[in-house]
Amino acid sequence: MESIIDLRHPLPVLANKIDWSFLDKQLGGVYKPGAGHPPLPIRLMAGLLILKHMHSLSDEVLCDRWVENPYFQYFCGEQVFQHELRFDRSSLTRWRQRLGEERLAALLQESLRVAHSNGALETKDLQRVVVDTTVQSKAIAHPTDARLTHKAIEKLVGFATENGIKLRQSYLRVAKIAAIMVGRYLHAKQHKRANGKLKFLRVRLSRLIRDIERKIESNSELRTKFAPLLSLVVKVRHQDHRQRGQKVYALHAPEVECIGKGKARTPYEFGCKVSIATPVTSPKGGQFVLHSQALHGNPFDGHTLEGAVSDIEKNTGVEVTRIHADKGYRGHNYKKKLSVWISGQVKRTTPAIKREMKRRAAVEPVIGHVKAEHRMGRNYLRGIKGDRINALLAAVGYNFHLLVRWFRWLLCALIRWLITEANSEKPA
């Protein structure tokens, strides 16, 4: 492989800087000895996860790119160019689920170690941080009462068909028409007619629930199988857009939450809250992400600060001395209250701290890049576990992207220095 690629390319340089033995030790705990197919190498799977979020690729596109790109294969530890995939695409899904957020945190720790050891980050950059929260949207359609009710009807009919339950009536045709008419009436601001069609949908949903319950009453196996779907469908049937508390916004992703961040363009976002931390200084290699963690239950920002700081110290191994946050963190739960500065604060500020407070907004473009270019903007991974894994891997992809850019800059600086030296040695 080394004979067909340029070893000065940033990707091979980065591959040689990563401590793969550390990752093998941290991620290798998922192996269980016994019969079955031999496990895939740790470097292969870790490299694939890094490349996926570095370049914002789906699993299918990543597999296609890996076959045709020798630099990708070298990064994943291949010694000879492979003309076929060594693994199945579904292996990526199983590896993500098997590793989980705790083990995958080793990738973020390694990215920060490489940055620190190669001059892209300094110790002072790890001691002074800015913490903020954003929303990681889930891959769901915009939830409306009519759409959810119609989808619940379709799910119930599908359940009955799969299990051989003969329904009195499926209501699929009339429910589809009613759902379409709700949208048309609301567009025309004819709210009474829209509410009438919505009531029509809810009545048909109630009839389906009762019909299926009567027909599986004597079958304990079907009742157990029907229970998870039933609990969701009943919530959809009785929830109202004015009610408080957790609601169902997607039947295939019941963990989705409605979060309002006060934005004019998106008053409400559907997904989960994510805490992100970056240096408040201006590191040479860029604004690396020091901490990224998905938070479910829509917690108050201030109550997430203590966990965020402890995670930063765990990832970097450096004690945090100064923390900058926006006004959403007022009333936080961090024990060292004198180490926290809130935007707009006047007391206890010095000229140096005022300069740092002006850089608090540096976290905003970082959030934008992580969401737009590294797959945090729309999460396609399933469940609560998928939310946490995607938030972490998006930060990993962003950090390794900065490292590739850093090594490219170092190479260009070296070439410029060599050219300057060669020109200076020439006789006048």
CSV table of C-alpha atoms in Angstrom, one decimal:
chain,number,residue,atom,x,y,z
A,1,MET,CA,0.0,0.0,0.0
A,2,GLU,CA,2.8,2.4,0.8
A,3,SER,CA,4.1,2.1,-2.8
A,4,ILE,CA,0.9,3.4,-4.4
A,5,ILE,CA,0.1,6.4,-2.1
A,6,ASP,CA,1.8,9.6,-1.0
A,7,LEU,CA,2.8,9.2,2.6
A,8,ARG,CA,3.0,13.0,2.9
A,9,HIS,CA,-0.7,13.1,2.4
A,10,PRO,CA,-2.4,14.4,5.7
A,11,LEU,CA,-4.5,11.2,6.1
A,12,PRO,CA,-1.5,8.8,6.2
A,13,VAL,CA,0.3,11.2,8.5
A,14,LEU,CA,-2.7,11.3,10.8
A,15,ALA,CA,-2.9,7.5,10.7
A,16,ASN,CA,0.7,7.2,11.9
A,17,LYS,CA,0.1,9.7,14.7
A,18,ILE,CA,-2.8,7.9,16.2
A,19,ASP,CA,-2.1,5.4,19.0
A,20,TRP,CA,-4.0,2.4,17.7
A,21,SER,CA,-2.8,0.2,20.5
A,22,PHE,CA,-4.7,2.5,23.0
A,23,LEU,CA,-7.8,2.3,20.9
A,24,ASP,CA,-7.4,-1.5,20.6
A,25,LYS,CA,-7.2,-1.7,24.4
A,26,GLN,CA,-10.2,0.6,25.0
A,27,LEU,CA,-12.5,-0.9,22.3
A,28,GLY,CA,-11.3,-4.5,22.3
A,29,GLY,CA,-13.4,-5.3,25.4
A,30,VAL,CA,-16.4,-6.0,23.3
A,31,TYR,CA,-14.8,-9.2,22.0
A,32,LYS,CA,-16.1,-12.5,23.5
A,33,PRO,CA,-14.1,-15.6,22.8
A,34,GLY,CA,-16.0,-18.6,21.4
A,35,ALA,CA,-17.3,-20.1,18.3
A,36,GLY,CA,-18.3,-18.0,15.3
A,37,HIS,CA,-16.8,-15.7,12.7
A,38,PRO,CA,-13.4,-14.2,13.7
A,39,PRO,CA,-13.8,-10.6,14.8
A,40,LEU,CA,-12.9,-7.7,12.6
A,41,PRO,CA,-9.8,-5.7,13.5
A,42,ILE,CA,-10.3,-2.8,15.9
A,43,ARG,CA,-8.4,-0.4,13.7
A,44,LEU,CA,-10.6,-1.2,10.7
A,45,MET,CA,-13.9,-0.5,12.6
A,46,ALA,CA,-12.5,2.5,14.5
A,47,GLY,CA,-11.1,4.0,11.3
A,48,LEU,CA,-14.4,3.5,9.5
A,49,LEU,CA,-16.3,5.3,12.2
A,50,ILE,CA,-13.8,8.2,12.1
A,51,LEU,CA,-13.9,8.5,8.3
A,52,LYS,CA,-17.7,8.3,8.2
A,53,HIS,CA,-18.1,11.4,10.4
A,54,MET,CA,-15.0,13.2,9.0
A,55,HIS,CA,-16.6,13.3,5.6
A,56,SER,CA,-20.3,13.1,6.5
A,57,LEU,CA,-21.0,9.8,4.7
A,58,SER,CA,-23.7,7.3,5.1
A,59,ASP,CA,-22.8,3.7,5.8
A,60,GLU,CA,-23.4,2.7,2.1
A,61,VAL,CA,-21.4,5.5,0.6
A,62,LEU,CA,-18.6,4.9,3.1
A,63,CYS,CA,-18.3,1.3,2.0
A,64,ASP,CA,-18.2,2.3,-1.7
A,65,ARG,CA,-15.6,5.0,-1.0
A,66,TRP,CA,-13.5,2.6,1.1
A,67,VAL,CA,-13.2,0.1,-1.9
A,68,GLU,CA,-12.0,2.7,-4.3
A,69,ASN,CA,-9.9,4.9,-2.1
A,70,PRO,CA,-6.4,3.6,-1.1
A,71,TYR,CA,-5.9,6.4,1.5
A,72,PHE,CA,-9.1,5.2,3.3
A,73,GLN,CA,-7.7,1.6,3.3
A,74,TYR,CA,-4.3,2.7,4.6
A,75,PHE,CA,-6.0,4.7,7.4
A,76,CYS,CA,-7.9,1.6,8.4
A,77,GLY,CA,-4.7,-0.5,8.6
A,78,GLU,CA,-4.7,-2.4,5.2
A,79,GLN,CA,-1.2,-3.5,4.0
A,80,VAL,CA,-2.4,-4.5,0.5
A,81,PHE,CA,-5.0,-2.7,-1.7
A,82,GLN,CA,-8.4,-4.5,-1.3
A,83,HIS,CA,-10.7,-4.8,-4.4
A,84,GLU,CA,-13.6,-6.0,-2.3
A,85,LEU,CA,-15.1,-5.2,1.1
A,86,ARG,CA,-13.7,-7.3,3.9
A,87,PHE,CA,-16.9,-6.7,5.9
A,88,ASP,CA,-20.7,-6.3,5.5
A,89,ARG,CA,-22.2,-2.9,5.8
A,90,SER,CA,-24.4,-4.1,8.7
A,91,SER,CA,-21.2,-4.6,10.7
A,92,LEU,CA,-21.0,-0.8,11.2
A,93,THR,CA,-24.4,-0.8,12.8
A,94,ARG,CA,-23.6,-3.8,15.1
A,95,TRP,CA,-20.3,-2.3,16.1
A,96,ARG,CA,-21.9,1.0,17.1
A,97,GLN,CA,-24.5,-0.7,19.2
A,98,ARG,CA,-21.9,-3.0,20.8
A,99,LEU,CA,-19.4,-0.3,21.7
A,100,GLY,CA,-21.8,2.3,23.1
A,101,GLU,CA,-21.0,5.8,24.2
A,102,GLU,CA,-18.6,5.0,27.0
A,103,ARG,CA,-16.1,3.0,24.8
A,104,LEU,CA,-16.4,5.4,21.8
A,105,ALA,CA,-15.3,8.2,24.1
A,106,ALA,CA,-11.8,6.8,23.6
A,107,LEU,CA,-11.9,8.2,20.0
A,108,LEU,CA,-12.5,11.7,21.3
A,109,GLN,CA,-9.8,11.4,23.9
A,110,GLU,CA,-7.3,10.2,21.2
A,111,SER,CA,-8.2,13.1,18.9
A,112,LEU,CA,-7.4,15.5,21.7
A,113,ARG,CA,-4.2,13.7,22.6
A,114,VAL,CA,-2.9,13.8,19.0
A,115,ALA,CA,-3.8,17.5,18.8
A,116,HIS,CA,-2.0,18.3,22.0
A,117,SER,CA,1.1,16.2,21.2
A,118,ASN,CA,1.5,17.8,17.7
A,119,GLY,CA,1.1,21.5,18.8
A,120,ALA,CA,-2.5,22.1,17.6
A,121,LEU,CA,-3.6,22.4,21.2
A,122,GLU,CA,-1.8,23.7,24.2
A,123,THR,CA,-2.4,23.1,27.9
A,124,LYS,CA,-3.8,26.6,28.4
A,125,ASP,CA,-6.4,25.8,25.8
A,126,LEU,CA,-7.7,22.9,27.8
A,127,GLN,CA,-7.9,24.8,31.1
A,128,ARG,CA,-10.2,27.6,29.8
A,129,VAL,CA,-13.3,26.5,28.1
A,130,VAL,CA,-16.7,27.6,26.9
A,131,VAL,CA,-19.8,25.4,27.3
A,132,ASP,CA,-23.1,25.6,25.4
A,133,THR,CA,-26.0,23.5,24.4
A,134,THR,CA,-27.7,22.9,21.1
A,135,VAL,CA,-30.4,20.6,19.7
A,136,GLN,CA,-29.6,17.4,17.7
A,137,SER,CA,-32.6,16.9,15.5
A,138,LYS,CA,-34.0,13.4,14.8
A,139,ALA,CA,-34.8,12.1,11.3
A,140,ILE,CA,-38.6,12.4,11.7
A,141,ALA,CA,-41.3,14.2,9.8
A,142,HIS,CA,-42.7,17.4,11.3
A,143,PRO,CA,-45.2,16.0,13.9
A,144,THR,CA,-48.9,17.1,13.6
A,145,ASP,CA,-51.9,15.5,15.3
A,146,ALA,CA,-53.4,14.4,12.0
A,147,ARG,CA,-50.2,12.8,10.7
A,148,LEU,CA,-49.6,11.0,13.9
A,149,THR,CA,-53.1,9.7,14.1
A,150,HIS,CA,-53.1,8.5,10.5
A,151,LYS,CA,-49.7,6.8,11.1
A,152,ALA,CA,-51.1,5.1,14.2
A,153,ILE,CA,-54.0,3.7,12.2
A,154,GLU,CA,-51.5,2.4,9.6
A,155,LYS,CA,-49.4,0.8,12.3
A,156,LEU,CA,-52.4,-0.9,13.9
A,157,VAL,CA,-53.6,-2.3,10.6
A,158,GLY,CA,-50.1,-3.5,9.8
A,159,PHE,CA,-49.9,-5.3,13.2
A,160,ALA,CA,-53.2,-7.0,12.6
A,161,THR,CA,-52.2,-8.1,9.1
A,162,GLU,CA,-48.9,-9.5,10.3
A,163,ASN,CA,-50.6,-11.6,13.1
A,164,GLY,CA,-53.6,-12.8,11.1
A,165,ILE,CA,-56.2,-10.7,12.9
A,166,LYS,CA,-59.2,-10.1,10.8
A,167,LEU,CA,-60.5,-6.5,11.4
A,168,ARG,CA,-64.1,-5.4,11.1
A,169,GLN,CA,-62.9,-2.5,9.0
A,170,SER,CA,-59.4,-1.1,8.4
A,171,TYR,CA,-60.3,2.6,7.7
A,172,LEU,CA,-57.1,3.0,5.6
A,173,ARG,CA,-58.8,4.7,2.7
A,174,VAL,CA,-61.0,7.1,4.6
A,175,ALA,CA,-58.2,7.9,7.1
A,176,LYS,CA,-55.8,8.9,4.3
A,177,ILE,CA,-58.4,11.2,2.8
A,178,ALA,CA,-59.2,12.8,6.2
A,179,ALA,CA,-55.5,13.4,6.9
A,180,ILE,CA,-55.1,15.1,3.6
A,181,MET,CA,-58.2,17.3,4.2
A,182,VAL,CA,-56.9,18.4,7.6
A,183,GLY,CA,-53.9,19.9,5.9
A,184,ARG,CA,-56.0,21.6,3.3
A,185,TYR,CA,-58.5,23.1,5.7
A,186,LEU,CA,-55.7,24.4,8.0
A,187,HIS,CA,-54.0,26.0,5.0
A,188,ALA,CA,-57.3,27.7,4.1
A,189,LYS,CA,-57.7,28.7,7.9
A,190,GLN,CA,-60.9,26.7,8.1
A,191,HIS,CA,-60.2,25.4,11.6
A,192,LYS,CA,-63.6,24.1,12.4
A,193,ARG,CA,-63.6,21.8,9.4
A,194,ALA,CA,-60.0,20.7,10.2
A,195,ASN,CA,-61.0,19.9,13.8
A,196,GLY,CA,-63.9,17.9,12.4
A,197,LYS,CA,-61.7,15.8,10.3
A,198,LEU,CA,-59.2,15.3,13.1
A,199,LYS,CA,-62.0,14.1,15.3
A,200,PHE,CA,-63.0,11.7,12.6
A,201,LEU,CA,-59.5,10.3,12.6
A,202,ARG,CA,-59.4,9.9,16.3
A,203,VAL,CA,-62.7,8.1,16.4
A,204,ARG,CA,-61.5,5.6,13.8
A,205,LEU,CA,-58.3,5.1,15.8
A,206,SER,CA,-60.3,4.3,18.9
A,207,ARG,CA,-62.4,1.8,17.0
A,208,LEU,CA,-59.3,0.0,15.8
A,209,ILE,CA,-57.8,-0.2,19.3
A,210,ARG,CA,-61.0,-1.6,20.7
A,211,ASP,CA,-61.4,-4.1,17.8
A,212,ILE,CA,-57.9,-5.4,18.2
A,213,GLU,CA,-58.1,-5.6,22.0
A,214,ARG,CA,-61.3,-7.7,21.8
A,215,LYS,CA,-59.8,-10.1,19.3
A,216,ILE,CA,-56.5,-10.7,21.2
A,217,GLU,CA,-58.1,-10.8,24.7
A,218,SER,CA,-57.7,-14.6,25.0
A,219,ASN,CA,-54.2,-14.7,23.5
A,220,SER,CA,-51.6,-13.8,26.1
A,221,GLU,CA,-48.8,-14.0,23.5
A,222,LEU,CA,-50.4,-11.5,21.2
A,223,ARG,CA,-51.3,-9.2,24.1
A,224,THR,CA,-47.6,-9.1,25.2
A,225,LYS,CA,-46.6,-8.4,21.6
A,226,PHE,CA,-49.2,-5.7,21.2
A,227,ALA,CA,-48.4,-3.9,24.5
A,228,PRO,CA,-45.6,-1.6,23.3
A,229,LEU,CA,-47.4,-0.4,20.3
A,230,LEU,CA,-50.7,0.0,22.2
A,231,SER,CA,-49.1,2.3,24.8
A,232,LEU,CA,-47.8,4.6,22.1
A,233,VAL,CA,-51.0,4.6,20.2
A,234,VAL,CA,-53.1,5.4,23.2
A,235,LYS,CA,-50.9,8.4,24.0
A,236,VAL,CA,-51.3,9.6,20.4
A,237,ARG,CA,-55.1,9.2,20.7
A,238,HIS,CA,-55.4,11.2,23.9
A,239,GLN,CA,-52.6,13.8,23.7
A,240,ASP,CA,-53.4,17.4,22.8
A,241,HIS,CA,-51.1,20.1,21.4
A,242,ARG,CA,-51.8,22.3,24.5
A,243,GLN,CA,-50.9,19.7,27.1
A,244,ARG,CA,-47.7,19.9,29.2
A,245,GLY,CA,-45.1,17.2,29.6
A,246,GLN,CA,-43.6,14.5,27.4
A,247,LYS,CA,-45.6,13.6,24.3
A,248,VAL,CA,-45.2,11.2,21.4
A,249,TYR,CA,-43.8,13.0,18.3
A,250,ALA,CA,-42.9,9.9,16.2
A,251,LEU,CA,-44.1,6.3,16.6
A,252,HIS,CA,-40.7,4.9,15.3
A,253,ALA,CA,-38.8,7.3,17.7
A,254,PRO,CA,-40.8,7.8,20.9
A,255,GLU,CA,-37.7,9.2,22.6
A,256,VAL,CA,-37.9,12.5,20.6
A,257,GLU,CA,-38.5,15.6,22.6
A,258,CYS,CA,-39.8,19.1,21.6
A,259,ILE,CA,-37.2,21.7,22.5
A,260,GLY,CA,-37.6,25.5,22.1
A,261,LYS,CA,-34.3,27.5,22.0
A,262,GLY,CA,-35.8,30.9,21.2
A,263,LYS,CA,-34.9,30.9,17.6
A,264,ALA,CA,-37.0,33.0,15.2
A,265,ARG,CA,-36.5,30.6,12.2
A,266,THR,CA,-37.1,27.4,14.2
A,267,PRO,CA,-39.2,28.1,17.3
A,268,TYR,CA,-39.3,24.3,18.1
A,269,GLU,CA,-36.9,21.5,17.3
A,270,PHE,CA,-37.5,17.8,17.7
A,271,GLY,CA,-34.7,15.7,18.9
A,272,CYS,CA,-32.6,15.9,22.1
A,273,LYS,CA,-30.4,18.5,23.7
A,274,VAL,CA,-26.6,18.2,23.3
A,275,SER,CA,-23.9,19.8,25.5
A,276,ILE,CA,-20.7,21.0,23.7
A,277,ALA,CA,-17.5,22.5,25.0
A,278,THR,CA,-14.6,24.1,23.2
A,279,PRO,CA,-11.5,26.2,24.2
A,280,VAL,CA,-12.3,29.8,24.9
A,281,THR,CA,-8.8,30.7,23.7
A,282,SER,CA,-7.7,30.6,20.0
A,283,PRO,CA,-5.8,27.4,19.6
A,284,LYS,CA,-3.3,27.1,16.7
A,285,GLY,CA,-5.1,24.1,15.2
A,286,GLY,CA,-8.6,25.4,15.5
A,287,GLN,CA,-11.5,25.2,17.9
A,288,PHE,CA,-11.5,21.6,18.9
A,289,VAL,CA,-14.5,20.0,20.6
A,290,LEU,CA,-13.5,19.0,24.1
A,291,HIS,CA,-16.9,17.5,25.1
A,292,SER,CA,-20.0,16.4,23.4
A,293,GLN,CA,-22.8,14.6,25.1
A,294,ALA,CA,-26.5,14.0,24.3
A,295,LEU,CA,-28.9,14.9,27.2
A,296,HIS,CA,-32.4,13.4,27.3
A,297,GLY,CA,-35.3,14.8,29.3
A,298,ASN,CA,-34.7,18.4,28.1
A,299,PRO,CA,-32.7,19.4,31.3
A,300,PHE,CA,-32.1,23.0,32.4
A,301,ASP,CA,-28.8,24.1,30.9
A,302,GLY,CA,-27.3,25.1,34.3
A,303,HIS,CA,-27.9,21.6,35.7
A,304,THR,CA,-25.7,20.1,33.0
A,305,LEU,CA,-22.6,22.1,33.7
A,306,GLU,CA,-21.1,19.9,36.4
A,307,GLY,CA,-21.4,16.8,34.3
A,308,ALA,CA,-19.9,18.7,31.3
A,309,VAL,CA,-16.9,19.9,33.2
A,310,SER,CA,-16.2,16.4,34.7
A,311,ASP,CA,-16.4,14.9,31.2
A,312,ILE,CA,-14.0,17.6,29.8
A,313,GLU,CA,-11.4,16.7,32.5
A,314,LYS,CA,-11.9,13.0,31.8
A,315,ASN,CA,-11.3,13.5,28.1
A,316,THR,CA,-8.3,15.8,28.4
A,317,GLY,CA,-6.7,14.9,31.7
A,318,VAL,CA,-6.3,18.6,32.6
A,319,GLU,CA,-8.2,20.4,35.3
A,320,VAL,CA,-10.5,23.2,34.1
A,321,THR,CA,-9.9,26.5,35.7
A,322,ARG,CA,-12.2,28.9,33.9
A,323,ILE,CA,-15.6,28.2,32.4
A,324,HIS,CA,-17.6,30.6,30.2
A,325,ALA,CA,-21.3,30.2,29.5
A,326,ASP,CA,-24.2,32.2,28.2
A,327,LYS,CA,-27.1,33.5,30.4
A,328,GLY,CA,-29.0,30.1,30.1
A,329,TYR,CA,-26.5,28.8,32.7
A,330,ARG,CA,-27.5,31.2,35.5
A,331,GLY,CA,-28.3,29.2,38.6
A,332,HIS,CA,-26.0,26.4,37.6
A,333,ASN,CA,-25.1,23.5,39.8
A,334,TYR,CA,-21.2,23.6,39.5
A,335,LYS,CA,-19.5,23.5,42.9
A,336,LYS,CA,-16.7,25.9,42.1
A,337,LYS,CA,-19.0,28.8,41.4
A,338,LEU,CA,-16.1,31.3,41.3
A,339,SER,CA,-14.7,29.5,38.2
A,340,VAL,CA,-17.7,30.2,36.1
A,341,TRP,CA,-18.3,33.4,34.2
A,342,ILE,CA,-21.7,34.2,32.6
A,343,SER,CA,-22.2,36.5,29.6
A,344,GLY,CA,-22.9,40.0,30.7
A,345,GLN,CA,-21.3,39.5,34.2
A,346,VAL,CA,-19.6,42.6,35.6
A,347,LYS,CA,-18.4,41.5,39.0
A,348,ARG,CA,-15.1,39.8,39.4
A,349,THR,CA,-14.0,40.5,35.9
A,350,THR,CA,-10.5,41.6,34.9
A,351,PRO,CA,-9.2,42.8,31.5
A,352,ALA,CA,-8.0,39.2,30.7
A,353,ILE,CA,-11.4,37.7,31.6
A,354,LYS,CA,-13.2,40.4,29.6
A,355,ARG,CA,-11.3,39.4,26.5
A,356,GLU,CA,-12.1,35.8,27.1
A,357,MET,CA,-15.8,36.6,27.6
A,358,LYS,CA,-15.8,38.3,24.2
A,359,ARG,CA,-14.7,35.0,22.7
A,360,ARG,CA,-17.6,33.0,24.3
A,361,ALA,CA,-19.4,33.2,21.0
A,362,ALA,CA,-16.6,31.1,19.3
A,363,VAL,CA,-18.6,28.0,20.2
A,364,GLU,CA,-21.4,29.0,17.9
A,365,PRO,CA,-19.6,28.4,14.5
A,366,VAL,CA,-18.2,25.2,16.0
A,367,ILE,CA,-21.8,24.0,16.6
A,368,GLY,CA,-22.7,25.1,13.1
A,369,HIS,CA,-19.9,23.1,11.5
A,370,VAL,CA,-20.5,20.0,13.6
A,371,LYS,CA,-24.2,20.0,12.6
A,372,ALA,CA,-23.8,20.9,8.9
A,373,GLU,CA,-20.7,18.9,8.0
A,374,HIS,CA,-20.4,16.0,10.5
A,375,ARG,CA,-23.9,14.5,10.8
A,376,MET,CA,-25.2,16.1,14.0
A,377,GLY,CA,-27.8,18.3,12.2
A,378,ARG,CA,-30.0,15.3,11.5
A,379,ASN,CA,-29.6,12.0,13.4
A,380,TYR,CA,-30.5,8.8,11.7
A,381,LEU,CA,-29.3,6.4,14.4
A,382,ARG,CA,-32.0,4.6,16.3
A,383,GLY,CA,-33.1,5.2,19.9
A,384,ILE,CA,-31.6,7.0,22.9
A,385,LYS,CA,-28.3,5.0,22.4
A,386,GLY,CA,-28.2,6.2,18.8
A,387,ASP,CA,-28.6,9.9,19.9
A,388,ARG,CA,-25.7,9.6,22.3
A,389,ILE,CA,-23.4,7.8,19.8
A,390,ASN,CA,-24.1,10.2,17.0
A,391,ALA,CA,-23.4,13.3,19.1
A,392,LEU,CA,-20.1,11.9,20.2
A,393,LEU,CA,-19.0,10.7,16.8
A,394,ALA,CA,-19.9,14.0,15.2
A,395,ALA,CA,-17.4,15.7,17.6
A,396,VAL,CA,-14.8,13.0,16.8
A,397,GLY,CA,-15.2,13.6,13.1
A,398,TYR,CA,-14.9,17.3,13.5
A,399,ASN,CA,-11.7,17.0,15.6
A,400,PHE,CA,-10.0,14.7,13.1
A,401,HIS,CA,-11.0,17.0,10.3
A,402,LEU,CA,-9.2,19.8,12.1
A,403,LEU,CA,-6.2,17.5,12.5
A,404,VAL,CA,-6.1,16.7,8.8
A,405,ARG,CA,-6.2,20.4,8.1
A,406,TRP,CA,-3.4,21.0,10.7
A,407,PHE,CA,-1.1,18.4,9.1
A,408,ARG,CA,-1.7,19.8,5.7
A,409,TRP,CA,-0.8,23.3,7.0
A,410,LEU,CA,2.4,21.9,8.5
A,411,LEU,CA,3.3,20.2,5.2
A,412,CYS,CA,2.8,23.4,3.3
A,413,ALA,CA,4.9,25.4,5.9
A,414,LEU,CA,7.7,22.8,5.6
A,415,ILE,CA,7.7,23.1,1.8
A,416,ARG,CA,7.7,26.9,1.9
A,417,TRP,CA,10.7,26.8,4.4
A,418,LEU,CA,12.6,24.4,2.1
A,419,ILE,CA,12.0,26.6,-0.9
A,420,THR,CA,13.2,29.6,1.0
A,421,GLU,CA,16.3,27.9,2.2
A,422,ALA,CA,17.1,26.6,-1.3
A,423,ASN,CA,16.7,30.1,-2.7
A,424,SER,CA,18.9,31.7,0.0
A,425,GLU,CA,21.8,29.3,-0.7
A,426,LYS,CA,21.9,30.2,-4.4
A,427,PRO,CA,24.7,32.5,-5.3
A,428,ALA,CA,23.7,36.1,-6.1
